[in-house]
Structures are given as structure tokens and as C-alpha cells.
Amino acid sequence: MPVAPVNDQGAVLYYEDTGVPPSAPQDYVTVILLHGAMFHSGNFKHVHAYAVPNKLRLVFLNARDYPGSSLYTAAELAALEGRQGGTDAQAAAIAARALEFVTFISWFIETQGIPPISVTSRADGTTGGGVAFVGWSAGNLQTISLLAHADKAPEKTRALFDAYLRSLVIYDPWRDPSLNIDQQTAAFLPWISGYYTQIDSSPDWATFEAALTERTKLDRAPTCSVMSAEDVAASTDVVALQRSQTTLEFMDPSVYRDVVRRALYDCCGPDSPAPGAKEPIWPKMRVEVLWCGMDVGDVVWTAHLYKRDAEEARKAGKVARTVGLTRVDGANHFVSACHLVCALC
């Protein structure tokens, strides 16, 4: 069982790796993907076959508490819940997760000898090499923190990432605080894997929000209902959902607002990763939000909010990252493997 050390307390993260693609052994792109709530890396087993044809090395992480990765300690769970220290403890807990991802990525780069971002383009105009870090769904609650706490990475690692970290992909960002824990556990699968009226982006926020409220759930079988019992069992962990994932979901919203602010909208302000600087840490790193046109409204709204708020921050004179927005047509939250890989390429 492949695992990587991620802190000095002995915690590890389990991962699955498709290996070096023989189609591009010198300039393949490494994509490290973190799963969402309840569904772990087993949910992406159908994506493995798309790695080699697309010159990708796909690495699927399991978050803490999920199969193969270290359980949170009692002290770590208390910090996530804010039982001692309130929101300060929760913010520190999210920063700790960021450093665990930093440690994993740097460990993978150094132990696997993956190629850095190419300085020259391929024949088709694309650039190979480097690492794209992808969070899916609720996984984004943790992955975005890598940028928010970039200043806490060791200086050597920050320099390493300048040559390797090509993009952060925010894939179907999701959080629905309107459901309590019991409701979320019971209604989660049919809700999140359903299909909803396709929606288009609009430069006018009021028009977009009006269209969003008019969407309806389609009379189409949710993805979870067409998955076999074996597939569901091999890709989900209800115990992890109840033990710590719901804690992450229901953490004080101000903690996540500050993470997103530091990561995307105010990268060089007084309370930021690079106070007083003219550009963010890892300035060449691209931020791309992938959203699916038939996804739940919460995801669609959040995806557009990231781009809108980044643009407004720049207009206000703040140093903000450029946030791209890409729609995957005809897809719900459980976008097909083909759609996902094409979007990442």
C-alpha cells in the first residue's frame, strides 16, 4: 500500500499512481487529485485508463481519515471542531492540512523524479511537465489552503514549486451548510449525483442568479443509482464522512472565507502570504475553476463567485490571482472520466 509521510508526527497519506506514461516519458504532466466528501480515491478508478493517451501521470490522494491514510488524532479532531481555541484553532488546523499537501507534493517530486515545467512548447503548442493540484468537490475545502498558506512552506520547497507547480484546479467546489449532518448523510448521494437544468454563464450577476434559481432537477437517474453496489462500496467511506468530513463541512465559514481571500483575492495585503509584495508566491501558477453545467446550484454559484470576487479584488487595487472558469457541458457532479481528463489537458 503506497503511502507518503506528511508531517513529523508520523502521519501518512495513501495514494494511487498510474506511473510514467510511455507516450511522454520526458515531459508528462503530473496531476495530483484529492477526492470530495465520502467518496475517496476509489471513485477515480475509471480515470486511470485515460492517463497514458493524454500524456498524464495521475496521482489520487486519500485525505486523512480515509482508507490507507492516517486517522486524525483526538487533538487534531478537537482543533477541527474548534472545541478549544475556537476559530483560531480551526484556522490553524486548515493550515496544517496545507503543509501536509506541500510535504506530499515535494516528496513526490523528489522521490519520483518527475519532470519540471517545460521551458519549450510541444509541437501542439502545449507545455508539458510540472504538477497540477486538483481538488474535487468538498476536497477544495482543503486544497485551496495550499495557496493561502504558501508562506509557511520551507524556503527550499517554495523554490522547488516555482519550477514544478503549474496549476491549482478547483473542480466542482461544493459546500451546502443548509443541510444538517443527519440530513446530509441521508440525502447526500441522490442530491449531489443528480442532474439539473443546463445553465450558461452570464457577465451580469443578477441575470446569472435569476437563471440559477429557475433551474429544476431533471427526471434522470442520479449517478449513484446506476452505480453497482460493489462500485459504491469500493469508492466510499461513510465512517470518514461522519468522523471528520462533516466537521470540515460545518467549520465556521469565516475560516474558509479567509483561506480563499489569502489564496486568491488578497495575496499581498497586510494579512496575506506575501505582505507588501508586487506578486503572489508562485506567480506563474494558474488557477482554473472547472464547473459542470448540470451540477447542483451550490456548486455552480460557488464556481462563479470565485471568478467574480477575484476580478472585483483586482479592480479594488489588490494583488489577486487570475481565476479561469471552464464549463464542462452535459455533465453533473460526477462528470465522466473522459470529460475530466479533457478538461485537465
C-alpha positions as CSV (number, residue, x, y, z in Angstrom):
1,M,0.0,0.0,0.0
2,P,1.8,3.2,-1.2
3,V,1.9,6.0,1.4
4,A,3.9,9.1,1.9
5,P,5.0,10.9,5.1
6,V,3.4,14.3,5.5
7,N,4.3,15.5,9.0
8,D,6.8,14.9,11.8
9,Q,4.2,13.1,13.9
10,G,4.2,10.1,11.6
11,A,1.0,10.8,9.6
12,V,0.9,9.5,6.1
13,L,-1.3,9.9,3.1
14,Y,-2.3,6.9,0.9
15,Y,-2.1,7.4,-2.9
16,E,-2.6,5.6,-6.1
17,D,-0.3,6.3,-9.1
18,T,-0.7,5.5,-12.7
19,G,3.1,5.8,-13.3
20,V,5.2,7.4,-16.0
21,P,3.3,7.4,-19.3
22,P,5.5,5.9,-22.0
23,S,3.9,8.3,-24.5
24,A,5.8,11.2,-23.0
25,P,8.5,10.0,-20.6
26,Q,10.4,13.3,-20.5
27,D,7.6,15.9,-20.3
28,Y,4.4,14.4,-19.0
29,V,2.2,16.4,-16.6
30,T,1.6,15.0,-13.1
31,V,-2.0,15.6,-11.9
32,I,-2.5,15.1,-8.1
33,L,-6.2,14.8,-7.3
34,L,-7.9,14.9,-3.9
35,H,-11.4,13.5,-3.6
36,G,-14.5,15.0,-2.1
37,A,-16.8,14.1,0.8
38,M,-17.4,10.4,1.5
39,F,-16.1,9.4,-2.0
40,H,-12.3,8.6,-1.9
41,S,-9.7,7.8,-4.5
42,G,-11.5,4.6,-5.5
43,N,-14.1,6.8,-7.2
44,F,-11.5,7.7,-9.8
45,K,-10.5,4.2,-10.9
46,H,-12.2,4.6,-14.2
47,V,-10.0,7.6,-15.0
48,H,-6.7,5.5,-14.8
49,A,-7.1,4.4,-18.4
50,Y,-7.0,7.9,-19.7
51,A,-3.6,8.7,-18.3
52,V,-1.3,7.3,-21.0
53,P,-3.2,8.6,-24.1
54,N,-3.2,12.1,-22.6
55,K,0.5,12.2,-21.5
56,L,-0.5,12.4,-17.9
57,R,0.7,10.8,-14.7
58,L,-2.4,10.7,-12.4
59,V,-2.0,10.5,-8.6
60,F,-5.1,10.0,-6.5
61,L,-4.8,11.0,-2.8
62,N,-6.8,9.9,0.1
63,A,-7.3,12.6,2.7
64,R,-6.7,12.0,6.4
65,D,-9.2,9.6,8.0
66,Y,-9.9,7.9,4.6
67,P,-8.7,4.4,3.7
68,G,-4.9,3.9,4.0
69,S,-4.2,7.5,5.3
70,S,-3.6,8.3,8.9
71,L,-6.6,8.9,11.2
72,Y,-6.8,12.3,12.8
73,T,-5.6,12.3,16.4
74,A,-8.0,13.3,19.2
75,A,-6.2,16.6,19.5
76,E,-6.5,17.2,15.7
77,L,-10.2,16.5,15.8
78,A,-10.7,18.9,18.7
79,A,-8.9,21.6,16.7
80,L,-11.0,21.0,13.6
81,E,-14.2,21.2,15.7
82,G,-12.9,24.3,17.5
83,R,-13.6,22.9,20.9
84,Q,-10.5,24.5,22.3
85,G,-9.4,27.7,20.7
86,G,-12.5,28.4,18.5
87,T,-11.9,29.7,15.0
88,D,-8.2,30.3,15.7
89,A,-7.8,26.6,16.3
90,Q,-9.8,25.7,13.2
91,A,-7.7,28.1,11.0
92,A,-4.5,26.5,12.4
93,A,-5.9,23.0,11.6
94,I,-6.6,24.0,8.0
95,A,-3.1,25.5,7.7
96,A,-1.7,22.2,9.0
97,R,-3.5,20.4,6.2
98,A,-2.0,22.8,3.7
99,L,1.5,21.9,4.9
100,E,0.7,18.2,4.6
101,F,-0.1,18.7,1.0
102,V,3.0,20.8,0.5
103,T,5.0,18.0,2.1
104,F,3.3,15.3,-0.1
105,I,3.9,17.2,-3.4
106,S,7.5,18.0,-2.6
107,W,8.1,14.4,-1.5
108,F,6.6,13.1,-4.7
109,I,8.6,15.4,-6.9
110,E,11.9,14.5,-5.2
111,T,11.3,10.7,-4.9
112,Q,9.7,10.1,-8.3
113,G,12.0,12.4,-10.4
114,I,9.1,13.9,-12.3
115,P,9.9,16.4,-15.0
116,P,9.6,20.2,-14.2
117,I,7.5,22.6,-16.2
118,S,9.0,22.6,-19.7
119,V,10.6,25.8,-20.9
120,T,9.7,25.0,-24.5
121,S,6.4,24.1,-26.0
122,R,5.4,20.8,-27.6
123,A,4.6,20.5,-31.3
124,D,0.9,21.0,-30.5
125,G,1.6,24.3,-28.6
126,T,1.0,22.8,-25.1
127,T,3.6,22.9,-22.3
128,G,4.5,19.7,-20.5
129,G,6.0,18.8,-17.2
130,G,5.2,20.0,-13.7
131,V,2.3,19.3,-11.3
132,A,-1.3,20.3,-11.3
133,F,-3.0,20.0,-7.9
134,V,-6.7,19.3,-8.2
135,G,-9.4,19.4,-5.5
136,W,-12.8,17.8,-6.3
137,S,-16.0,18.9,-4.6
138,A,-15.5,19.2,-0.8
139,G,-11.8,18.4,-1.3
140,N,-11.4,22.1,-2.3
141,L,-12.1,23.0,1.4
142,Q,-8.6,21.7,2.0
143,T,-6.7,22.1,-1.3
144,I,-7.1,25.9,-1.7
145,S,-5.3,26.3,1.6
146,L,-2.0,25.3,-0.1
147,L,-2.0,28.8,-1.7
148,A,-3.4,30.5,1.4
149,H,-0.5,29.3,3.4
150,A,2.2,29.3,0.8
151,D,4.3,31.5,3.1
152,K,4.6,28.7,5.7
153,A,6.3,26.3,3.2
154,P,10.0,26.0,3.7
155,E,12.1,28.3,1.5
156,K,13.6,25.3,-0.3
157,T,10.2,24.0,-1.1
158,R,8.9,27.3,-2.3
159,A,11.8,27.5,-4.8
160,L,11.1,23.9,-5.9
161,F,7.5,24.7,-6.5
162,D,8.4,27.7,-8.7
163,A,9.8,25.1,-11.2
164,Y,7.1,22.5,-10.8
165,L,3.7,23.8,-9.6
166,R,1.8,24.7,-12.8
167,S,-1.8,25.0,-11.7
168,L,-4.4,24.7,-8.9
169,V,-7.6,23.3,-10.3
170,I,-10.8,23.9,-8.3
171,Y,-13.0,21.2,-9.7
172,D,-16.7,21.5,-8.8
173,P,-16.3,23.4,-5.5
174,W,-19.1,22.5,-3.1
175,R,-20.4,23.3,0.3
176,D,-24.0,23.2,1.4
177,P,-24.4,24.4,5.0
178,S,-28.2,24.4,4.7
179,L,-28.3,20.6,5.4
180,N,-27.6,19.4,8.9
181,I,-25.3,16.3,9.5
182,D,-28.1,13.8,9.6
183,Q,-29.8,15.2,6.5
184,Q,-26.5,15.3,4.6
185,T,-25.7,11.7,5.3
186,A,-29.2,10.5,4.3
187,A,-29.8,12.8,1.2
188,F,-26.2,13.3,0.1
189,L,-25.9,10.7,-2.8
190,P,-29.2,11.3,-4.7
191,W,-28.8,15.1,-4.3
192,I,-25.2,15.5,-5.3
193,S,-25.3,13.0,-8.1
194,G,-28.5,14.2,-9.7
195,Y,-28.8,16.2,-13.0
196,Y,-30.1,19.7,-13.1
197,T,-31.1,22.1,-16.0
198,Q,-28.0,23.1,-18.0
199,I,-27.1,26.7,-17.3
200,D,-24.8,29.2,-19.1
201,S,-22.5,31.8,-17.6
202,S,-23.5,35.5,-17.8
203,P,-21.4,38.6,-17.3
204,D,-24.4,40.1,-15.4
205,W,-24.5,38.7,-11.9
206,A,-28.2,39.4,-11.4
207,T,-29.1,37.7,-14.6
208,F,-27.0,34.7,-13.7
209,E,-28.5,34.4,-10.2
210,A,-32.0,34.6,-11.7
211,A,-31.3,31.8,-14.1
212,L,-29.8,29.8,-11.3
213,T,-32.9,30.0,-9.1
214,E,-35.1,28.9,-12.1
215,R,-33.3,25.6,-12.6
216,T,-35.0,22.3,-11.9
217,K,-33.9,18.8,-11.2
218,L,-34.2,16.7,-14.3
219,D,-36.1,13.4,-14.5
220,R,-32.9,11.5,-15.0
221,A,-31.4,8.8,-12.8
222,P,-28.8,10.1,-10.4
223,T,-25.3,8.7,-10.9
224,C,-25.4,6.9,-7.6
225,S,-28.5,4.9,-8.7
226,V,-26.7,3.4,-11.7
227,M,-23.5,2.6,-9.8
228,S,-23.2,-1.0,-8.7
229,A,-23.2,-1.9,-5.0
230,E,-19.6,-3.0,-5.5
231,D,-18.6,0.3,-7.0
232,V,-20.2,2.3,-4.2
233,A,-18.6,0.1,-1.6
234,A,-15.1,0.4,-3.3
235,S,-15.2,4.2,-3.5
236,T,-17.0,5.5,-0.4
237,D,-16.3,5.7,3.3
238,V,-19.3,6.7,5.4
239,V,-17.3,6.4,8.7
240,A,-14.9,9.1,7.5
241,L,-17.8,11.3,6.5
242,Q,-19.2,11.1,10.0
243,R,-16.0,11.1,11.9
244,S,-14.3,14.2,10.4
245,Q,-15.6,15.2,7.0
246,T,-18.8,16.7,8.3
247,T,-16.7,18.6,10.8
248,L,-14.8,20.1,7.8
249,E,-18.1,20.9,6.1
250,F,-19.6,22.7,9.1
251,M,-16.4,24.5,10.2
252,D,-17.0,28.2,10.9
253,P,-17.5,29.8,7.5
254,S,-15.2,32.7,8.4
255,V,-12.2,30.3,8.3
256,Y,-12.8,29.3,4.7
257,R,-13.6,32.8,3.6
258,D,-10.2,33.8,5.0
259,V,-8.5,30.9,3.2
260,V,-10.0,31.9,-0.1
261,R,-9.1,35.6,0.5
262,R,-5.5,34.8,1.2
263,A,-5.2,32.3,-1.7
264,L,-7.0,34.2,-4.5
265,Y,-8.2,37.7,-3.7
266,D,-5.6,39.4,-1.4
267,C,-2.3,37.7,-2.0
268,C,-0.1,40.6,-0.9
269,G,-2.1,42.6,1.6
270,P,-1.1,43.1,5.3
271,D,-2.5,39.7,6.4
272,S,-1.5,37.6,3.4
273,P,1.1,35.1,2.3
274,A,3.3,37.9,0.8
275,P,2.6,41.2,2.5
276,G,3.9,44.2,0.6
277,A,5.0,42.1,-2.4
278,K,4.1,43.0,-6.0
279,E,3.1,39.5,-7.0
280,P,1.8,36.3,-5.2
281,I,4.0,33.5,-4.2
282,W,4.3,31.1,-7.2
283,P,3.1,33.9,-9.6
284,K,3.1,31.7,-12.7
285,M,0.8,29.2,-11.2
286,R,-2.6,29.1,-12.9
287,V,-5.9,28.9,-11.1
288,E,-8.7,27.2,-13.0
289,V,-12.2,26.6,-11.8
290,L,-14.0,23.6,-13.5
291,W,-17.7,23.5,-13.2
292,C,-20.3,21.2,-14.7
293,G,-23.3,22.7,-16.5
294,M,-25.8,20.2,-14.9
295,D,-24.4,20.3,-11.4
296,V,-26.2,21.3,-8.2
297,G,-26.8,25.0,-7.8
298,D,-24.5,25.4,-4.9
299,V,-21.5,24.3,-7.0
300,V,-22.4,26.4,-10.0
301,W,-22.8,29.5,-7.8
302,T,-19.6,29.0,-5.9
303,A,-17.6,28.5,-9.1
304,H,-18.7,31.8,-10.5
305,L,-18.2,33.5,-7.2
306,Y,-14.5,32.7,-7.2
307,K,-14.0,34.3,-10.6
308,R,-16.2,37.4,-9.8
309,D,-14.6,38.1,-6.5
310,A,-11.1,37.8,-7.9
311,E,-12.0,40.3,-10.6
312,E,-13.5,42.7,-8.1
313,A,-10.4,42.4,-5.9
314,R,-8.2,43.5,-8.8
315,K,-10.4,46.4,-9.6
316,A,-10.1,47.5,-5.9
317,G,-6.3,47.6,-6.4
318,K,-5.5,44.3,-4.6
319,V,-3.0,41.7,-5.8
320,A,-5.3,38.9,-6.8
321,R,-4.7,35.8,-8.9
322,T,-6.3,35.4,-12.3
323,V,-9.1,32.8,-12.0
324,G,-10.1,31.0,-15.1
325,L,-13.6,29.5,-15.4
326,T,-14.3,26.4,-17.6
327,R,-17.6,24.7,-18.0
328,V,-17.9,21.0,-18.7
329,D,-21.1,20.7,-20.8
330,G,-23.7,18.0,-20.3
331,A,-22.2,16.8,-17.0
332,N,-23.3,16.6,-13.4
333,H,-21.1,16.5,-10.3
334,F,-19.9,13.0,-11.3
335,V,-18.5,14.1,-14.6
336,S,-17.4,11.3,-16.8
337,A,-13.7,10.3,-16.9
338,C,-13.4,11.4,-20.5
339,H,-14.8,14.9,-19.7
340,L,-12.5,15.3,-16.7
341,V,-9.3,14.3,-18.4
342,C,-10.0,16.5,-21.5
343,A,-10.7,19.5,-19.2
344,L,-7.4,18.9,-17.3
345,C,-5.5,18.7,-20.6
